[in-house]
N, CA, C and O of each residue as an XYZ file, in Angstrom:
292
protein
N     -18.055     14.559      3.494
C     -16.652     14.846      3.641
C     -15.989     13.841      4.578
O     -14.849     13.437      4.349
N     -16.681     13.446      5.608
C     -16.111     12.501      6.562
C     -15.840     11.162      5.894
O     -14.817     10.536      6.170
N     -16.735     10.708      5.019
C     -16.553      9.423      4.351
C     -15.345      9.451      3.421
O     -14.626      8.458      3.314
N     -15.113     10.573      2.749
C     -13.950     10.684      1.873
C     -12.667     10.612      2.688
O     -11.691      9.987      2.275
N     -12.677     11.250      3.835
C     -11.522     11.220      4.716
C     -11.257      9.798      5.212
O     -10.111      9.351      5.274
N     -12.331      9.101      5.563
C     -12.208      7.714      6.039
C     -11.693      6.810      4.920
O     -10.874      5.924      5.166
N     -12.161      7.027      3.711
C     -11.703      6.244      2.567
C     -10.217      6.498      2.326
O      -9.464      5.582      1.996
N      -9.816      7.730      2.491
C      -8.409      8.078      2.307
C      -7.550      7.381      3.373
O      -6.467      6.885      3.061
N      -8.011      7.340      4.600
C      -7.302      6.637      5.679
C      -7.173      5.151      5.368
O      -6.114      4.556      5.566
N      -8.260      4.559      4.880
C      -8.234      3.133      4.538
C      -7.253      2.852      3.405
O      -6.518      1.865      3.440
N      -7.247      3.727      2.401
C      -6.311      3.561      1.292
C      -4.868      3.676      1.767
O      -4.003      2.918      1.328
N      -4.613      4.613      2.652
C      -3.269      4.782      3.191
C      -2.854      3.542      3.989
O      -1.727      3.064      3.863
N      -3.771      3.028      4.809
C      -3.484      1.822      5.593
C      -3.198      0.637      4.678
O      -2.285     -0.146      4.940
N      -3.973      0.504      3.607
C      -3.749     -0.582      2.646
C      -2.399     -0.414      1.955
O      -1.691     -1.393      1.717
N      -2.051      0.807      1.642
C      -0.772      1.077      0.999
C       0.395      0.682      1.906
O       1.382      0.108      1.445
N       0.275      0.987      3.173
C       1.306      0.624      4.148
C       1.422     -0.899      4.233
O       2.530     -1.435      4.258
N       0.290     -1.594      4.277
C       0.307     -3.058      4.329
C       0.948     -3.650      3.078
O       1.717     -4.608      3.160
N       0.632     -3.080      1.934
C       1.214     -3.561      0.671
C       2.731     -3.362      0.682
O       3.476     -4.249      0.264
N       3.185     -2.215      1.154
C       4.631     -1.958      1.240
C       5.312     -2.977      2.145
O       6.381     -3.488      1.814
N       4.696     -3.270      3.283
C       5.266     -4.256      4.211
C       5.332     -5.635      3.564
O       6.337     -6.336      3.680
N       4.257     -6.017      2.885
C       4.244     -7.320      2.215
C       5.288     -7.392      1.105
O       5.929     -8.427      0.922
N       5.462     -6.304      0.370
C       6.495     -6.277     -0.669
C       7.879     -6.451     -0.057
O       8.726     -7.140     -0.625
N       8.112     -5.835      1.091
C       9.395     -5.992      1.776
C       9.604     -7.429      2.242
O      10.710     -7.962      2.147
N       8.555     -8.047      2.740
C       8.643     -9.454      3.167
C       8.976    -10.337      1.966
O       9.832    -11.217      2.054
N       8.306    -10.100      0.863
C       8.557    -10.890     -0.350
C      10.003    -10.713     -0.806
O      10.656    -11.692     -1.166
N      10.506     -9.498     -0.796
C      11.891     -9.249     -1.200
C      12.876     -9.985     -0.294
O      13.846    -10.569     -0.776
N      12.628     -9.959      1.019
C      13.512    -10.670      1.951
C      13.468    -12.175      1.703
O      14.498    -12.848      1.747
N      12.268    -12.698      1.442
C      12.138    -14.128      1.165
C      12.832    -14.506     -0.138
O      13.453    -15.565     -0.231
N      12.725    -13.645     -1.139
C      13.419    -13.908     -2.401
C      14.930    -13.947     -2.186
O      15.609    -14.818     -2.730
N      15.461    -13.013     -1.397
C      16.893    -13.006     -1.106
C      17.300    -14.265     -0.343
O      18.357    -14.842     -0.595
N      16.457    -14.676      0.581
C      16.750    -15.892      1.335
C      16.769    -17.109      0.418
O      17.620    -17.986      0.563
N      15.833    -17.163     -0.523
C      15.804    -18.267     -1.480
C      17.055    -18.294     -2.343
O      17.595    -19.364     -2.623
N      17.516    -17.131     -2.765
C      18.745    -17.068     -3.553
C      19.911    -17.595     -2.724
O      20.731    -18.370     -3.217
N      19.983    -17.177     -1.472
C      21.046    -17.656     -0.585
C      20.986    -19.158     -0.386
O      22.017    -19.830     -0.398
N      19.791    -19.687     -0.203
C      19.641    -21.125     -0.032
C      20.005    -21.883     -1.302
O      20.553    -22.984     -1.243
N      19.701    -21.294     -2.436
C      20.061    -21.917     -3.708
C      21.576    -21.980     -3.863
O      22.114    -22.997     -4.300
N      22.264    -20.898     -3.507
C      23.727    -20.876     -3.567
C      24.299    -21.918     -2.621
O      25.218    -22.654     -2.979
N      23.761    -21.978     -1.426
C      24.239    -22.950     -0.437
C      24.017    -24.373     -0.938
O      24.878    -25.236     -0.765
N      22.872    -24.617     -1.554
C      22.578    -25.932     -2.098
C      23.585    -26.293     -3.185
O      24.065    -27.425     -3.246
N      23.900    -25.329     -4.039
C      24.882    -25.556     -5.096
C      26.246    -25.891     -4.495
O      26.949    -26.771     -4.990
N      26.611    -25.191     -3.434
C      27.895    -25.462     -2.770
C      27.906    -26.856     -2.160
O      28.902    -27.573     -2.257
N      26.805    -27.236     -1.535
C      26.738    -28.566     -0.931
C      26.780    -29.659     -1.992
O      27.412    -30.697     -1.792
N      26.109    -29.429     -3.119
C      26.162    -30.404     -4.207
C      27.590    -30.554     -4.716
O      28.041    -31.665     -4.994
N      28.298    -29.439     -4.839
C      29.694    -29.491     -5.285
C      30.555    -30.256     -4.284
O      31.422    -31.039     -4.670
N      30.307    -30.023     -2.998
C      31.068    -30.739     -1.966
C      30.792    -32.232     -2.036
O      31.707    -33.043     -1.897
N      29.533    -32.598     -2.251
C      29.206    -34.015     -2.355
C      29.856    -34.643     -3.587
O      30.311    -35.786     -3.535
N      29.900    -33.901     -4.691
C      30.583    -34.423     -5.886
C      32.069    -34.621     -5.599
O      32.663    -35.614     -6.020
N      32.668    -33.664     -4.877
C      34.087    -33.770     -4.526
C      34.322    -34.978     -3.619
O      35.282    -35.728     -3.798
N      33.441    -35.148     -2.659
C      33.564    -36.291     -1.755
C      33.486    -37.599     -2.543
O      34.269    -38.524     -2.328
N      32.520    -37.648     -3.461
C      32.352    -38.868     -4.265
C      33.559    -39.096     -5.171
O      34.032    -40.225     -5.302
N      34.060    -38.028     -5.798
C      35.182    -38.152     -6.735
C      36.465    -38.586     -6.032
O      37.261    -39.343     -6.587
N      36.657    -38.105     -4.823
C      37.891    -38.425     -4.087
C      37.767    -39.698     -3.267
O      38.744    -40.169     -2.686
N      36.586    -40.239     -3.225
C      36.386    -41.472     -2.471
C      36.371    -41.275     -0.968
O      36.635    -42.217     -0.220
N      36.065    -40.067     -0.509
C      36.000    -39.786      0.933
C      34.660    -40.221      1.501
O      33.799    -39.387      1.778
N      34.491    -41.473      1.667
C      33.209    -41.915      2.202
C      33.280    -42.232      3.677
O      32.267    -42.583      4.282
N      34.470    -42.114      4.276
C      34.483    -42.290      5.728
C      33.900    -41.040      6.359
O      33.992    -39.954      5.786
N      33.320    -41.174      7.495
C      32.561    -40.097      8.128
C      33.353    -38.835      8.389
O      32.860    -37.734      8.142
N      34.583    -38.974      8.887
C      35.357    -37.794      9.265
C      35.736    -36.933      8.071
O      35.558    -35.715      8.114
N      36.251    -37.533      7.009
C      36.665    -36.755      5.837
C      35.467    -36.093      5.171
O      35.524    -34.915      4.817
N      34.387    -36.843      5.000
C      33.187    -36.297      4.368
C      32.638    -35.142      5.191
O      32.250    -34.112      4.640
N      32.605    -35.306      6.474
C      32.062    -34.245      7.333
C      32.954    -33.011      7.322
O      32.453    -31.887      7.358
N      34.275    -33.208      7.272
C      35.162    -32.039      7.284
C      35.000    -31.233      5.994
O      35.024    -30.002      6.031
N      34.837    -31.908      4.858
C      34.623    -31.195      3.593
C      33.282    -30.470      3.626
O      33.204    -29.294      3.272
N      32.230    -31.161      4.046
C      30.903    -30.545      4.109
C      30.896    -29.373      5.088
O      30.304    -28.331      4.805
N      31.549    -29.538      6.233
C      31.597    -28.464      7.231
C      32.325    -27.244      6.663
O      31.893    -26.109      6.867
N      33.428    -27.479      5.952
C      34.179    -26.371      5.354
C      33.310    -25.614      4.350
O      33.351    -24.384      4.297
N      32.530    -26.339      3.561
C      31.639    -25.684      2.601
C      30.588    -24.859      3.340
O      30.302    -23.725      2.954
N      30.020    -25.416      4.386
C      28.993    -24.695      5.138
C      29.552    -23.450      5.809
O      28.838    -22.462      5.984
N      30.816    -23.492      6.181
C      31.449    -22.342      6.828
C      32.001    -21.355      5.815
O      32.504    -20.295      6.187
N      31.906    -21.704      4.519
C      32.360    -20.801      3.485
C      33.826    -20.900      3.182
O      34.387    -19.996      2.564
N      34.475    -21.984      3.601
C      35.896    -22.159      3.338
C      36.069    -23.056      2.134
O      35.258    -23.947      1.884
N      37.126    -22.815      1.396
C      37.479    -23.681      0.275
C      38.634    -24.574      0.708
O      39.632    -24.116      1.263
N      38.466    -25.844      0.439
C      39.563    -26.773      0.760
C      40.300    -27.141     -0.483
O      41.258    -27.913     -0.427
C-alpha cells in the first residue's frame, strides 16, 4: 500500500511539472508572436524609410522609434 501511495505522489508531482512546463511554453509562444509582430512593424518602417529616402540618421531614427513605441506616423 505504501508503494502505491508513493507512486501516486510521484505521478502528481510529474503532473504539476508538466502543467508548469506547458505554461512556460504558452508564454514563450505568445512572446514569439509579439516579436513576430514587432519584426513586421520594423520591416514596414524600414520600407517606409527607404521609399521616402530618409537615410539621414535623425529621420530614420524618429520613424523607427515611433514604430517601436507603437505610434503611427
